[in-house]
Coordinates of C-alpha atoms and ligand atoms in Angstrom, one line a residue:
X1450 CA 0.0 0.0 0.0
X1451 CA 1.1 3.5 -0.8
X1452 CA 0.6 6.6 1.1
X1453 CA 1.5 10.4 1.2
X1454 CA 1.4 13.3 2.9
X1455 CA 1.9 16.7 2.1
X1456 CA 3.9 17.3 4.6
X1457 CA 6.0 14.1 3.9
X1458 CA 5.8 11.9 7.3
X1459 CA 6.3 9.3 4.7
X1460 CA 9.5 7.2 4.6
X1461 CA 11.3 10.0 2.4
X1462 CA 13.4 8.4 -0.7
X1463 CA 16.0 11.5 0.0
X1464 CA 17.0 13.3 2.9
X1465 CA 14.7 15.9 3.9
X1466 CA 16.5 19.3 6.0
X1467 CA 13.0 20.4 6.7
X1468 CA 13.2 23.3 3.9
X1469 CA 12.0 22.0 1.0
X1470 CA 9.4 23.2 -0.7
X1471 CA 6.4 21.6 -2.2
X1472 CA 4.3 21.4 -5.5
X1473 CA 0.8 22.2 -6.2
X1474 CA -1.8 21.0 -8.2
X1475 CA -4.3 23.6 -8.8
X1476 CA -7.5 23.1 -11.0
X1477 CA -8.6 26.2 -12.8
X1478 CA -11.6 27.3 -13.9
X1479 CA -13.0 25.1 -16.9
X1480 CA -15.4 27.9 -18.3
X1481 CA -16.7 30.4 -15.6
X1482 CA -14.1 32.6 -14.1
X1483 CA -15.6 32.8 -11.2
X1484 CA -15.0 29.2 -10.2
X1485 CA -11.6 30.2 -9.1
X1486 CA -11.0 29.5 -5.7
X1487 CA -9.5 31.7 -3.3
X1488 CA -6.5 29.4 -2.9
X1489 CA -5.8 29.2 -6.8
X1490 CA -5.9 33.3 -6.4
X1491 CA -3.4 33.3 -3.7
X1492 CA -1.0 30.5 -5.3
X1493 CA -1.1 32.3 -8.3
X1494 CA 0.0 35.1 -6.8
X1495 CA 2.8 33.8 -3.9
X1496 CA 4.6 30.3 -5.6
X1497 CA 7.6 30.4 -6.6
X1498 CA 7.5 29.1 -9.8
X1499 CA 4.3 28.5 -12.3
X1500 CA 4.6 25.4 -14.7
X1501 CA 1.5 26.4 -16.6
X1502 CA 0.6 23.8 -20.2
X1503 CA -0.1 27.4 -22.2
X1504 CA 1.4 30.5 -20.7
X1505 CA -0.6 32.2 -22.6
X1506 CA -3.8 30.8 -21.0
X1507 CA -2.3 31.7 -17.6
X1508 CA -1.7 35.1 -18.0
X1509 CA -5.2 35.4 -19.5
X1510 CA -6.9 33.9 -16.9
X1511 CA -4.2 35.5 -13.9
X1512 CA -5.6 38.9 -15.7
X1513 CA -9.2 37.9 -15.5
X1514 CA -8.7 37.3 -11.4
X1515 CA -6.8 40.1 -10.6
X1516 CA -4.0 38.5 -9.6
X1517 CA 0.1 39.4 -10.4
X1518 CA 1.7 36.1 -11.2
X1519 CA 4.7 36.6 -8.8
X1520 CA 6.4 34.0 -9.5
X1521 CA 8.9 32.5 -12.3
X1522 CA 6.4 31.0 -15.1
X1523 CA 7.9 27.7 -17.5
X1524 CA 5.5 25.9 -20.3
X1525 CA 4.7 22.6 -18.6
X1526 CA 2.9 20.6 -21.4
X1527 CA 2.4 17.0 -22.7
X1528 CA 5.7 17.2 -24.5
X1529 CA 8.1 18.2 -22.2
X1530 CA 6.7 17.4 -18.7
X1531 CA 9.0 14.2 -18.3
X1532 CA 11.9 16.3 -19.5
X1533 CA 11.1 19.1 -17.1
X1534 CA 9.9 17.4 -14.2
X1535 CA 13.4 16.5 -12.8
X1536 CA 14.6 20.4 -12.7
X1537 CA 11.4 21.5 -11.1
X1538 CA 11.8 18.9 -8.1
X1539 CA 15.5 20.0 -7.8
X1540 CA 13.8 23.2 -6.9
X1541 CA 11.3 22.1 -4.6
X1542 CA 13.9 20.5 -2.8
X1543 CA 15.9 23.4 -2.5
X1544 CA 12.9 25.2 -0.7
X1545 CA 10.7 26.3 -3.8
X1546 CA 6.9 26.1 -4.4
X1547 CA 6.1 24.9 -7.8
X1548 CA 2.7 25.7 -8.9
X1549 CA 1.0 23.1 -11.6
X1550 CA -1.6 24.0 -13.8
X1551 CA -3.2 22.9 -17.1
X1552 CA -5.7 24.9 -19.7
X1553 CA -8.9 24.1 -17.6
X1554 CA -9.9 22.2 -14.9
X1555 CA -7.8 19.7 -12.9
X1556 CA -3.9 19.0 -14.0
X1557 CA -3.6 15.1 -14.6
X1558 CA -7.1 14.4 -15.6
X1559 CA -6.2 14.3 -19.8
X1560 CA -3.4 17.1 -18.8
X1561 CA 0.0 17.2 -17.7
X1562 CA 1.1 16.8 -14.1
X1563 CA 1.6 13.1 -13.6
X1564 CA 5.2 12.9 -14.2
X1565 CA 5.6 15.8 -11.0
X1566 CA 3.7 13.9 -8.8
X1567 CA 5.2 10.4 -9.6
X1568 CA 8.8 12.4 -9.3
X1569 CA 7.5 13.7 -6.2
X1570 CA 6.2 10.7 -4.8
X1571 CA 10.1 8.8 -5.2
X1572 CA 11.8 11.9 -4.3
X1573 CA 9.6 11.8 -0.9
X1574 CA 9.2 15.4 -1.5
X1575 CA 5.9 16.9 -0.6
X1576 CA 3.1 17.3 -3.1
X1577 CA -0.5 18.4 -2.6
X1578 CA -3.5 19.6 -4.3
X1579 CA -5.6 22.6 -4.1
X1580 CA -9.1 21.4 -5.8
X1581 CA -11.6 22.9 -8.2
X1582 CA -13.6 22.3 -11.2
X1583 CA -13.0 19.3 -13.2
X1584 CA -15.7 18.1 -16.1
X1585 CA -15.9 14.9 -14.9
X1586 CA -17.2 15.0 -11.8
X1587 CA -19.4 18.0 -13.1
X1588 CA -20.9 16.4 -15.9
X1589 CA -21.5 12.8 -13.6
X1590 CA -23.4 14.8 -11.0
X1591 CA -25.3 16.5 -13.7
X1592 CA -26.5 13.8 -15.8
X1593 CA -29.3 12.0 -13.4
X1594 CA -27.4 9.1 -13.1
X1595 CA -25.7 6.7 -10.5
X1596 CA -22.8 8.5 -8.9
X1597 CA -22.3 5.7 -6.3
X1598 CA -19.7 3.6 -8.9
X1599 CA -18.5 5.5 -11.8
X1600 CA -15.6 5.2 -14.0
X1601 CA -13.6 8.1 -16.2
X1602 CA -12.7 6.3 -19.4
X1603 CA -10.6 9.7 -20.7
X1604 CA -11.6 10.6 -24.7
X1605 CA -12.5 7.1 -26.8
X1606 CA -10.0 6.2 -29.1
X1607 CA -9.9 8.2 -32.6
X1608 CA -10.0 5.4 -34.8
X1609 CA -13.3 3.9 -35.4
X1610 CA -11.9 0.1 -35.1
X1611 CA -10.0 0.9 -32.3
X1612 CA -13.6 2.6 -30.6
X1613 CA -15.6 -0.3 -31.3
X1614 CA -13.5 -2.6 -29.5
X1615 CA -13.2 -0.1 -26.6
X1616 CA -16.9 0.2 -26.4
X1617 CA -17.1 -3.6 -26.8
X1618 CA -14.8 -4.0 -23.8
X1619 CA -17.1 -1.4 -22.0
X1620 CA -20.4 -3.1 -23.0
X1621 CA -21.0 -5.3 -19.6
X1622 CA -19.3 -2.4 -17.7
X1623 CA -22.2 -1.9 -14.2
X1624 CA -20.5 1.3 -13.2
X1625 CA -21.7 5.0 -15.0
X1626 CA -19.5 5.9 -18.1
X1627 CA -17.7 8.9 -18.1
X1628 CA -16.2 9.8 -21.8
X1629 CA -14.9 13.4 -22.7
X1630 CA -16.0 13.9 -26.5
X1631 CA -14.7 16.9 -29.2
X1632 CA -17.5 18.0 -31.6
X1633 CA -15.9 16.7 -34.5
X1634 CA -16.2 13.4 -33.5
X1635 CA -19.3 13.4 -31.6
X1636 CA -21.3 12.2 -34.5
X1637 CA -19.5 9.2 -35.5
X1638 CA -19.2 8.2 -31.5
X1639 CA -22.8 8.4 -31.0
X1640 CA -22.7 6.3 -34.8
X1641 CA -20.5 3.4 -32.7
X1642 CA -22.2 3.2 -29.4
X1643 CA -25.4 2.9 -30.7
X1644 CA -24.3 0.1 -32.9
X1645 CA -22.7 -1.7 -29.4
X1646 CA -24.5 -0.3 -26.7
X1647 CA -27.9 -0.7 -28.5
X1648 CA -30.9 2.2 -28.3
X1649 CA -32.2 1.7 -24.9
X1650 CA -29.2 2.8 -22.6
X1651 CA -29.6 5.8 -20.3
X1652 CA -27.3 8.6 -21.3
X1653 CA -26.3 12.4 -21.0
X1654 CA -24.3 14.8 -23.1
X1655 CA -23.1 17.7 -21.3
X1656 CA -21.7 20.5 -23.1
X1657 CA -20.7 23.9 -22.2
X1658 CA -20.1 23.1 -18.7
X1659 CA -20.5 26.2 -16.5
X1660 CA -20.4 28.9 -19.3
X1661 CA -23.3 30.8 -20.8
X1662 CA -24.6 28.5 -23.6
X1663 CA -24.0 25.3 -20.8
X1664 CA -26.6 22.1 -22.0
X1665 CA -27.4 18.6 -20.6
X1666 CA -28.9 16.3 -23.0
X1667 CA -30.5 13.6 -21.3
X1668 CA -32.1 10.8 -22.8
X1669 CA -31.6 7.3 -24.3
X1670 CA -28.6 6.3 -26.5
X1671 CA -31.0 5.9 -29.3
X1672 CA -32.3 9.6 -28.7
X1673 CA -29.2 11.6 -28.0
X1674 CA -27.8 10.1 -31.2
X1675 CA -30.8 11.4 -33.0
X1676 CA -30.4 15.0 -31.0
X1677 CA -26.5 15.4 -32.5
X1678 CA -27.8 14.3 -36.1
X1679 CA -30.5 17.1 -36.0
X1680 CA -28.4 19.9 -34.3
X1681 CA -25.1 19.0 -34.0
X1682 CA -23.4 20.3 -30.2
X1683 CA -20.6 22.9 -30.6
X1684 CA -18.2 23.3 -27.9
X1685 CA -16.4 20.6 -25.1
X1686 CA -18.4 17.6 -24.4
X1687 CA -18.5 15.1 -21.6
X1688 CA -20.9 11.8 -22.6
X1689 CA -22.1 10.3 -19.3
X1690 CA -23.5 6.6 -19.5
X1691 CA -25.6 4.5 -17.4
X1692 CA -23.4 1.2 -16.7
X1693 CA -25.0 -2.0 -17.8
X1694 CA -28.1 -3.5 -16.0
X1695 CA -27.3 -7.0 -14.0
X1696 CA -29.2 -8.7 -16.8
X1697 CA -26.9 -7.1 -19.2
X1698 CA -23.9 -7.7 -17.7
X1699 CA -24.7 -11.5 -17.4
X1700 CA -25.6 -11.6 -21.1
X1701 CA -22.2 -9.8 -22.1
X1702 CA -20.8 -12.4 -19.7
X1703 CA -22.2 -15.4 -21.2
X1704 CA -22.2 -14.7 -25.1
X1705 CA -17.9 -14.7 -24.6
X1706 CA -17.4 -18.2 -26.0
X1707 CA -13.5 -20.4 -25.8
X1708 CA -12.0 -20.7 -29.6
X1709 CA -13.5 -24.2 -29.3
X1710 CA -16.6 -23.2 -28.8
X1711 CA -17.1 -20.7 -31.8
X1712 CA -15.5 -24.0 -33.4
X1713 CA -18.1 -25.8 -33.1
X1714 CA -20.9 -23.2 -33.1
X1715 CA -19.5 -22.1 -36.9
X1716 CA -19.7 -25.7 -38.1
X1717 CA -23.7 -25.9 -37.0
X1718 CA -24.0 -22.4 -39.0
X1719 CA -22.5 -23.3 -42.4
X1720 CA -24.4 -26.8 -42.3
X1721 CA -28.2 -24.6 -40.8
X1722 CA -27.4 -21.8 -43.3
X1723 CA -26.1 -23.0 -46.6
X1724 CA -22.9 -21.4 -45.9
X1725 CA -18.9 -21.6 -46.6
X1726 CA -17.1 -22.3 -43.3
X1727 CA -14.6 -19.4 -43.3
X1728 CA -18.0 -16.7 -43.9
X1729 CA -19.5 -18.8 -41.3
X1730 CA -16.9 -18.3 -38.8
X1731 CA -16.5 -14.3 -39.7
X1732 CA -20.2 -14.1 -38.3
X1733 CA -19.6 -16.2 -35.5
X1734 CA -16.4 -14.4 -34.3
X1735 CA -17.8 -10.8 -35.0
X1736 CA -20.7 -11.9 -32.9
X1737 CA -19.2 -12.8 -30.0
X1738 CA -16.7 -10.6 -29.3
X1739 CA -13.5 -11.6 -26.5
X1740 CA -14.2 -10.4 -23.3
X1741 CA -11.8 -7.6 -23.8
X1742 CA -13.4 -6.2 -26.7
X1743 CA -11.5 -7.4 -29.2
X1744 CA -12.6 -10.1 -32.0
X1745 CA -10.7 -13.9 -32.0
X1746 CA -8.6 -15.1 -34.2
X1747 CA -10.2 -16.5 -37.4
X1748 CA -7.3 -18.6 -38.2
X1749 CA -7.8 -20.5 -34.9
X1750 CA -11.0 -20.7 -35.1
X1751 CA -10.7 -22.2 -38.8
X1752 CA -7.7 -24.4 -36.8
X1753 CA -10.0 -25.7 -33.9
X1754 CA -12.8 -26.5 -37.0
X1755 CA -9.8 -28.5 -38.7
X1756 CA -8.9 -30.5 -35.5
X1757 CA -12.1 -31.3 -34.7
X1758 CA -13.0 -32.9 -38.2
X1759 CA -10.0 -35.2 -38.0
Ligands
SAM153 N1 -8.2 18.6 -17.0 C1 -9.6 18.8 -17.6 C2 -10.6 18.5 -16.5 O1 -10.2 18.3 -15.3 O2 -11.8 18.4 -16.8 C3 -9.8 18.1 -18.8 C4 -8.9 18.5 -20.0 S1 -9.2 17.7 -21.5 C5 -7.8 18.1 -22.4 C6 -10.4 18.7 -22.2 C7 -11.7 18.0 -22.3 O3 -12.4 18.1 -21.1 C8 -12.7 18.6 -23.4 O4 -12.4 18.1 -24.7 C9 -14.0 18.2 -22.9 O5 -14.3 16.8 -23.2 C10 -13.8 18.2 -21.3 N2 -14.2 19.6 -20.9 C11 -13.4 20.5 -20.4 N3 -14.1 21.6 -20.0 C12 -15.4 21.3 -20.3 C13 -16.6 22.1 -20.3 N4 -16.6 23.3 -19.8 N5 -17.7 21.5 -20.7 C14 -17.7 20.2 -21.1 N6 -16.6 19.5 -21.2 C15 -15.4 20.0 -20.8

């Protein structure tokens, strides 16, 4: 088991003096200015050193609140965070306090920051978090649906193979669905889950979150895909979806069959349907996808139909 506190009372990895420093995560607002917490004001204002992803951004939104960044500020982005990282915990040891954050909401969650807190953790140096907005947990409490057990499955993969077999994998998932979406994709998405998810699945599509034109669409898979075909939703997305029933689960469960098994289940359907074994056995495996999402083999399948004839 693994813990932390700020404050280090952790075995440290390092020596400690008792003047190091510390970093912060900070979220920032992910659309309303005014969700800025009064801590974010006053780190942005007193660290040491800002790693911001766009310094840009931080300026903007540092002259939105008011606030004089006092401190040294350093791009901190997906491409250079591993590369960075090591420098800005050499300064946190030496007594500094190194400010993280991203574009909008909380660093880590599809933003940078993970490689300063895993540094962190093995350096034993102390790391902490001042919280804020975040879509996800925004969106989940806005959709309607179960917050008990959720999970955050990050954006869906890009490529439309690649999605179906994610969603596959997801299919007998019980817990709420969190997905963050882009508008340019959104279409085809809604395209794919209604193909594995089926019509009937409770959904919502949150857009907007916390600025003027914000909008929850809730309704059924089948009817949210219907709503983006006739007015397609600008803006950043988050797709909440209810996890599968038990009854659901069970039958994802179940319809997962061994190589032998689609064997022998591809042999009744050529002989039922009039059919060549190898189309036979490309229905078969299509329908019954691994329990990881992904299809089996055809070759083995054709295999396990040639060892059972001998
Ligand atoms: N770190 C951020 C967080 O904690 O929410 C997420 C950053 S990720 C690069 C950006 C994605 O988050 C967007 O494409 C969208 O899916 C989601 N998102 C961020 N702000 C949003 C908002 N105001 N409304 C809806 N979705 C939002």
């Amino acid at each position: 088991m693994e813990s932390s506190e700020s404050q280090s009372t952790q075995e440290p990895a390092e020596y400690h003096d008792g003047t190091q420093g510390s970093v912060v995560l900070a979220a920032t607002p992910i659309g309303n200015v005014a969700d800025a917490s009064a801590r974010l004001i006053d780190l942005l204002g007193h660290a040491d050193i800002v790693a911001a992803e766009d310094t840009r951004r931080l300026y903007d939104l540092a002259n939105r609140l008011g606030v004089h960044v006092g401190g040294r500020v350093i791009a901190y982005h997906d491409h250079n965070e591993h590369d960075k990282a090591g420098g800005l915990l050499d300064e946190v040891r030496r007594g500094a306090t190194v400010l993280v954050v991203s574009d909008a909401g909380m660093p880590t969650i599809n933003d940078p920051g993970m490689a300063i807190v895993r540094g962190a953790i093995e350096r034993g140096l102390a790391v902490t978090c001042a919280p804020g907005p975040s879509a996800v947990l925004d969106a989940l409490a806005l959709s309607g649906l179960p917050t008990d057990r959720f999970c955050y499955e990050g954006f869906m993969p890009r490529r439309h193979s690649e999605r179906i077999a994610h969603l596959r994998m997801m299919l007998g998932e019980q817990r709420t669905i969190v997905w963050y979406e882009t508008p340019h994709r959104i279409a085809e998405t809604m395209a794919d889950l209604l193909s594995v998810f089926g019509s009937s699945r409770p959904m919502a599509l949150c857009r907007e979150l916390t600025k003027d034109y914000e909008q929850i669409r809730r309704g059924s898979v089948a009817e949210i895909n219907e709503s983006v075909s006739g007015d397609p939703p600008r803006g950043e997305i988050v797709l909440v979806v209810a996890g599968a029933s038990d009854e659901e689960a069970e039958a994802v469960s179940s319809s997962s069959l061994s190589t032998e098994d689609m064997a022998v289940l591809s042999m009744d359907r050529a002989l039922e349907d009039g059919l060549r074994i190898k189309d036979a056995i490309a229905e078969v495996v299509q329908e019954h996808p691994l329990a990881n999402g992904s299809l089996a083999n055809r070759k083995q399948v054709y295999a396990a139909v040639l060892d059972m004839k001998k």
